[in-house]
């Protein structure tokens, strides 16, 4: 059943979440970009803001509309709230006799509700779950955060020029993975529940049955699919093209900054480092985000396996679009387009794949 929450009653949603102890995170304008940050009141939402994105280009402009979610996506997905950019995994301490004692440092996350999650990011979260939780050895650090996460999705009404989630099959309409789902129209939101937690939350809200006109308007506003022009093949044969001359071309343009892997909602490469205390009596073992564009990423005894920008980019693209099929049964790309917008030199993976496969 579809319900309706008026815009005037929307603060009840925030109040209900806070009353149940949730730390609320939602999109806000920060330094010229839409990012997820702590939400304390509805006035912090990006009212009337819309984005323009192109390769190597991201700008916001004000439309004067009443909409809070009339933008495609921001600089970061929800990955930092499950797979932390930096965290301590364990600590070792030397006692007075010289013996070493190891102690796991598990996070103690607060219940967190993320409002405004998009279809491409929910698809990415499902891939992260598959990697961190569904293998033989589930990651307890990721698990702690994931179990405390409540997700409120919002259907896209606007696609950036860099979006291509239609061709990956991940959007723009949200189909699963949410606790609550919102579709924004002028005077409020058509609301659906997707879990028991979502149903519990919905019962606390002043909802009305969504009228046929409201449901039709919400459907009509979902124009993001028709606005997309970029496409990506389902499974490009990149392993058969490792010696293609185009890798040299893209390698000459790539500056190996790692922006694409930082903003990608599915990338999970990391490194683990030791932080010894100066007195030599303790050391902390940390996990940090890393990137296959880092020269040290492929370092083994005797040197690095990959040494050029061409090698870095080829590793990233072939793993993302080909290797993931072997690991997870699907591509590692959900069509969000962030790697295109936030690449300083405007490299477009859809165009690069096109050059490689035609």
XYZ file of C-alpha atoms in Angstrom:
358
model
C 0.000 0.000 0.000
C 1.218 3.494 -0.829
C 0.864 6.219 1.768
C 1.270 9.982 1.617
C 3.280 12.217 3.930
C 2.725 15.927 3.459
C 5.706 18.247 3.272
C 4.430 20.063 6.354
C 4.381 16.778 8.282
C 7.842 15.689 7.150
C 9.504 16.900 10.379
C 7.610 14.101 12.167
C 9.830 11.618 10.336
C 12.949 13.271 11.658
C 11.504 13.545 15.154
C 10.513 9.870 15.189
C 13.984 8.789 14.095
C 15.657 10.937 16.728
C 13.279 9.705 19.418
C 14.355 6.124 18.700
C 17.995 7.048 19.088
C 18.976 7.289 15.440
C 21.767 9.552 14.303
C 20.214 11.085 11.191
C 22.282 11.654 8.063
C 20.885 13.370 4.982
C 21.967 15.349 1.900
C 23.085 18.916 2.449
C 25.003 21.549 0.513
C 28.619 21.794 1.616
C 31.328 23.719 -0.266
C 29.464 23.677 -3.551
C 28.458 20.005 -3.522
C 25.687 17.851 -2.100
C 27.074 15.549 0.578
C 25.624 13.359 3.324
C 26.008 14.948 6.751
C 24.308 15.035 10.156
C 20.743 16.304 9.920
C 19.230 18.020 12.936
C 16.399 19.911 11.274
C 14.560 19.812 7.964
C 15.743 23.300 6.973
C 19.211 21.815 6.359
C 17.974 19.809 3.346
C 19.010 21.152 -0.098
C 15.788 22.982 -0.975
C 15.640 23.922 -4.646
C 19.163 22.784 -5.487
C 19.930 20.848 -8.629
C 23.205 19.587 -10.070
C 24.864 19.837 -13.463
C 27.458 17.152 -14.129
C 29.769 16.427 -17.035
C 33.139 14.681 -17.287
C 35.378 16.481 -14.807
C 32.594 18.923 -13.941
C 30.157 19.261 -11.026
C 28.166 22.420 -10.266
C 25.048 23.233 -8.247
C 22.448 25.779 -9.222
C 19.357 27.047 -7.465
C 15.981 26.495 -9.167
C 13.723 28.084 -6.564
C 11.592 24.939 -6.397
C 10.278 23.452 -3.137
C 11.946 20.102 -3.832
C 14.596 18.683 -1.488
C 15.702 15.733 -3.623
C 15.655 17.058 -7.196
C 19.323 16.218 -7.859
C 21.089 13.163 -9.241
C 23.808 12.300 -6.717
C 26.509 13.963 -4.679
C 30.213 13.481 -4.242
C 29.990 10.538 -1.861
C 27.707 7.560 -1.529
C 26.861 5.802 1.740
C 29.983 3.605 1.633
C 31.822 5.574 4.396
C 29.029 4.730 6.829
C 29.601 0.971 6.519
C 33.158 0.538 5.221
C 34.989 3.163 7.281
C 37.782 5.140 5.537
C 39.991 4.587 8.596
C 39.485 2.334 11.577
C 41.436 0.488 14.236
C 41.110 -3.299 13.969
C 43.132 -4.460 16.955
C 45.766 -3.399 19.434
C 48.723 -5.227 20.950
C 50.136 -4.265 24.357
C 53.305 -5.493 26.057
C 52.880 -6.210 29.787
C 55.538 -5.832 32.489
C 56.865 -9.347 31.840
C 57.303 -8.600 28.141
C 54.402 -10.768 26.955
C 52.178 -9.443 24.181
C 48.396 -9.205 24.557
C 46.170 -8.748 21.501
C 42.750 -7.116 21.754
C 40.176 -6.722 19.004
C 38.763 -3.196 18.722
C 35.211 -3.568 17.430
C 33.268 -0.380 16.625
C 30.306 0.609 18.754
C 28.221 2.462 16.203
C 25.164 4.476 17.074
C 21.943 3.593 15.290
C 22.065 5.575 12.053
C 19.323 6.535 9.615
C 20.398 7.708 6.167
C 17.785 9.726 4.300
C 17.921 10.303 0.552
C 19.636 7.114 -0.617
C 19.461 6.513 -4.372
C 18.916 3.322 -6.365
C 22.521 3.148 -7.598
C 23.801 3.407 -4.032
C 21.461 0.742 -2.681
C 22.673 -1.550 -5.469
C 26.251 -0.704 -4.484
C 25.486 -1.457 -0.845
C 24.190 -4.885 -1.844
C 27.544 -5.534 -3.529
C 29.419 -4.343 -0.458
C 27.272 -6.689 1.643
C 28.156 -9.541 -0.686
C 31.858 -8.842 -0.281
C 32.010 -8.104 3.453
C 29.202 -10.264 4.853
C 28.308 -13.169 2.596
C 31.641 -14.913 2.332
C 33.156 -17.577 4.542
C 34.551 -14.964 6.920
C 32.120 -12.064 7.482
C 33.760 -8.785 8.417
C 32.642 -7.959 11.994
C 33.574 -4.265 11.652
C 31.367 -3.792 8.606
C 28.678 -5.971 10.205
C 28.417 -3.756 13.292
C 27.729 -0.660 11.201
C 25.478 -2.393 8.720
C 23.240 -3.851 11.423
C 22.698 -0.379 12.864
C 21.746 1.216 9.552
C 18.228 2.271 8.589
C 17.845 3.293 4.953
C 15.316 5.766 3.576
C 15.467 5.753 -0.210
C 14.249 8.504 -2.525
C 13.406 7.822 -6.162
C 15.323 9.897 -8.699
C 13.446 12.524 -10.709
C 16.531 14.039 -12.332
C 19.481 12.342 -14.019
C 22.865 13.941 -14.435
C 24.483 13.759 -17.874
C 26.969 11.322 -16.323
C 24.357 8.844 -15.047
C 23.887 5.469 -16.771
C 22.163 3.289 -14.142
C 19.541 2.202 -16.677
C 22.152 0.279 -18.678
C 23.523 -1.453 -15.559
C 20.004 -2.380 -14.435
C 20.320 -0.621 -11.090
C 18.005 2.370 -11.394
C 16.760 4.984 -11.427
C 13.698 3.519 -9.706
C 14.405 1.868 -6.347
C 13.192 -1.714 -6.182
C 14.737 -3.178 -3.021
C 17.126 -2.652 -0.130
C 15.216 0.117 1.643
C 13.332 0.421 4.914
C 11.258 3.368 3.681
C 10.900 4.637 0.122
C 9.874 8.187 -0.780
C 8.778 9.690 -4.085
C 8.696 13.484 -3.940
C 5.946 15.637 -5.447
C 4.996 19.277 -4.849
C 3.162 18.959 -1.562
C 4.832 15.905 -0.051
C 5.900 12.312 -0.531
C 4.347 9.083 -1.686
C 5.693 6.602 0.860
C 6.179 2.835 0.822
C 7.622 0.498 3.435
C 10.207 -2.164 2.642
C 10.929 -3.833 5.983
C 9.551 -4.428 9.458
C 11.610 -1.518 10.730
C 10.128 0.642 8.007
C 6.610 -0.428 8.901
C 7.283 0.323 12.575
C 8.489 3.794 11.665
C 5.587 4.452 9.300
C 3.077 3.744 12.076
C 4.458 6.715 13.989
C 3.860 9.152 11.132
C 0.710 11.149 10.247
C 0.159 9.317 6.977
C -2.780 9.334 4.604
C -3.637 6.908 1.855
C -1.942 8.111 -1.332
C -4.564 9.134 -3.886
C -4.476 7.894 -7.456
C -3.563 11.427 -8.564
C -0.638 11.606 -6.123
C 0.671 8.223 -7.228
C 0.351 9.218 -10.883
C 2.186 12.495 -10.272
C 4.996 10.688 -8.472
C 5.320 8.305 -11.413
C 5.302 11.147 -13.941
C 8.091 12.967 -12.097
C 10.408 9.974 -12.415
C 11.954 11.117 -15.687
C 15.556 10.152 -14.891
C 15.485 7.052 -17.091
C 14.559 8.979 -20.231
C 17.254 11.605 -19.545
C 20.182 9.173 -19.688
C 22.331 8.963 -22.816
C 25.409 7.058 -21.613
C 25.414 3.268 -21.719
C 27.679 0.432 -20.635
C 27.745 -3.141 -22.008
C 26.649 -5.773 -19.529
C 29.939 -7.680 -19.707
C 32.592 -6.112 -21.954
C 35.300 -8.670 -22.908
C 38.108 -6.690 -21.302
C 40.270 -9.708 -20.471
C 40.510 -10.355 -24.220
C 41.659 -6.768 -24.785
C 44.560 -6.441 -22.345
C 46.986 -5.531 -25.145
C 44.657 -3.085 -26.894
C 46.525 0.129 -27.859
C 43.800 2.278 -26.318
C 45.116 1.485 -22.829
C 48.151 3.632 -23.704
C 45.875 6.497 -24.669
C 43.861 6.488 -21.463
C 47.034 5.933 -19.424
C 48.526 9.094 -20.927
C 45.507 11.104 -19.706
C 45.099 9.487 -16.275
C 46.960 11.236 -13.447
C 46.483 8.309 -11.006
C 44.890 10.528 -8.353
C 42.506 7.784 -7.192
C 39.431 10.051 -7.212
C 37.470 7.431 -9.157
C 38.028 4.787 -6.494
C 37.325 7.221 -3.647
C 33.919 8.270 -4.972
C 32.986 4.823 -6.313
C 30.268 3.296 -4.092
C 31.528 -0.263 -4.605
C 35.352 -0.083 -4.459
C 36.666 -1.853 -1.358
C 40.472 -1.925 -1.730
C 42.297 -1.164 1.488
C 45.641 -1.459 3.207
C 46.499 -2.421 6.784
C 49.258 -0.624 8.674
C 50.852 -0.726 12.103
C 50.991 2.380 14.309
C 53.548 1.590 17.014
C 53.723 3.724 20.149
C 56.964 5.634 20.654
C 57.724 3.735 23.878
C 57.581 0.387 22.069
C 55.034 -1.062 24.480
C 51.971 -1.039 22.231
C 50.921 -0.906 18.608
C 47.608 -0.356 16.822
C 46.660 -2.177 13.625
C 44.670 0.083 11.280
C 42.693 -0.434 8.108
C 42.708 2.431 5.601
C 41.036 2.919 2.260
C 43.457 2.366 -0.580
C 43.286 2.366 -4.361
C 44.623 0.276 -7.207
C 45.974 3.599 -8.502
C 48.381 3.696 -5.563
C 51.890 2.592 -6.677
C 52.206 0.504 -3.505
C 48.959 -1.389 -4.127
C 50.612 -4.090 -6.227
C 53.928 -4.113 -4.392
C 55.312 -7.553 -3.609
C 58.783 -8.782 -2.796
C 61.045 -7.390 -5.492
C 58.861 -4.473 -6.573
C 55.463 -3.492 -7.901
C 53.541 -5.600 -10.402
C 51.840 -2.535 -11.881
C 54.057 0.502 -12.431
C 52.431 2.839 -14.954
C 49.214 4.827 -15.113
C 48.116 2.601 -17.966
C 48.569 -0.435 -15.713
C 46.601 1.179 -12.869
C 43.654 2.149 -15.036
C 43.579 -1.205 -16.839
C 43.547 -3.040 -13.495
C 40.705 -0.901 -12.163
C 38.503 -1.143 -15.241
C 39.025 -4.853 -15.925
C 38.423 -5.792 -12.301
C 35.369 -3.573 -12.002
C 33.683 -4.620 -15.244
C 34.991 -8.145 -15.838
C 36.534 -9.656 -12.694
C 33.507 -8.860 -10.561
C 31.385 -11.156 -12.715
C 33.563 -14.028 -11.532
C 33.482 -12.897 -7.888
C 29.928 -11.624 -7.476
C 28.002 -12.653 -10.578
C 27.627 -9.125 -11.894
C 29.535 -5.976 -12.790
C 30.981 -3.820 -10.029
C 29.510 -0.686 -11.602
C 26.025 0.583 -10.704
C 25.937 3.477 -13.168
C 26.154 6.373 -10.701
C 28.659 8.224 -12.913
C 30.630 9.697 -10.012
C 33.964 8.498 -11.425
C 33.223 10.540 -14.567
C 32.195 13.749 -12.803
C 34.962 13.713 -10.219
C 37.835 12.749 -12.520
C 40.008 15.904 -12.734
C 40.811 15.197 -16.391
C 37.306 14.045 -17.354
C 37.984 10.396 -18.182
C 34.677 8.701 -18.992
C 34.679 4.945 -18.419
C 31.713 4.454 -20.759
C 33.647 6.154 -23.573
C 36.812 4.197 -22.768
C 34.933 0.897 -22.907
C 33.421 1.994 -26.202
C 36.873 2.709 -27.621
C 38.147 -0.659 -26.446
C 35.294 -2.751 -27.760
C 34.569 -1.127 -31.147
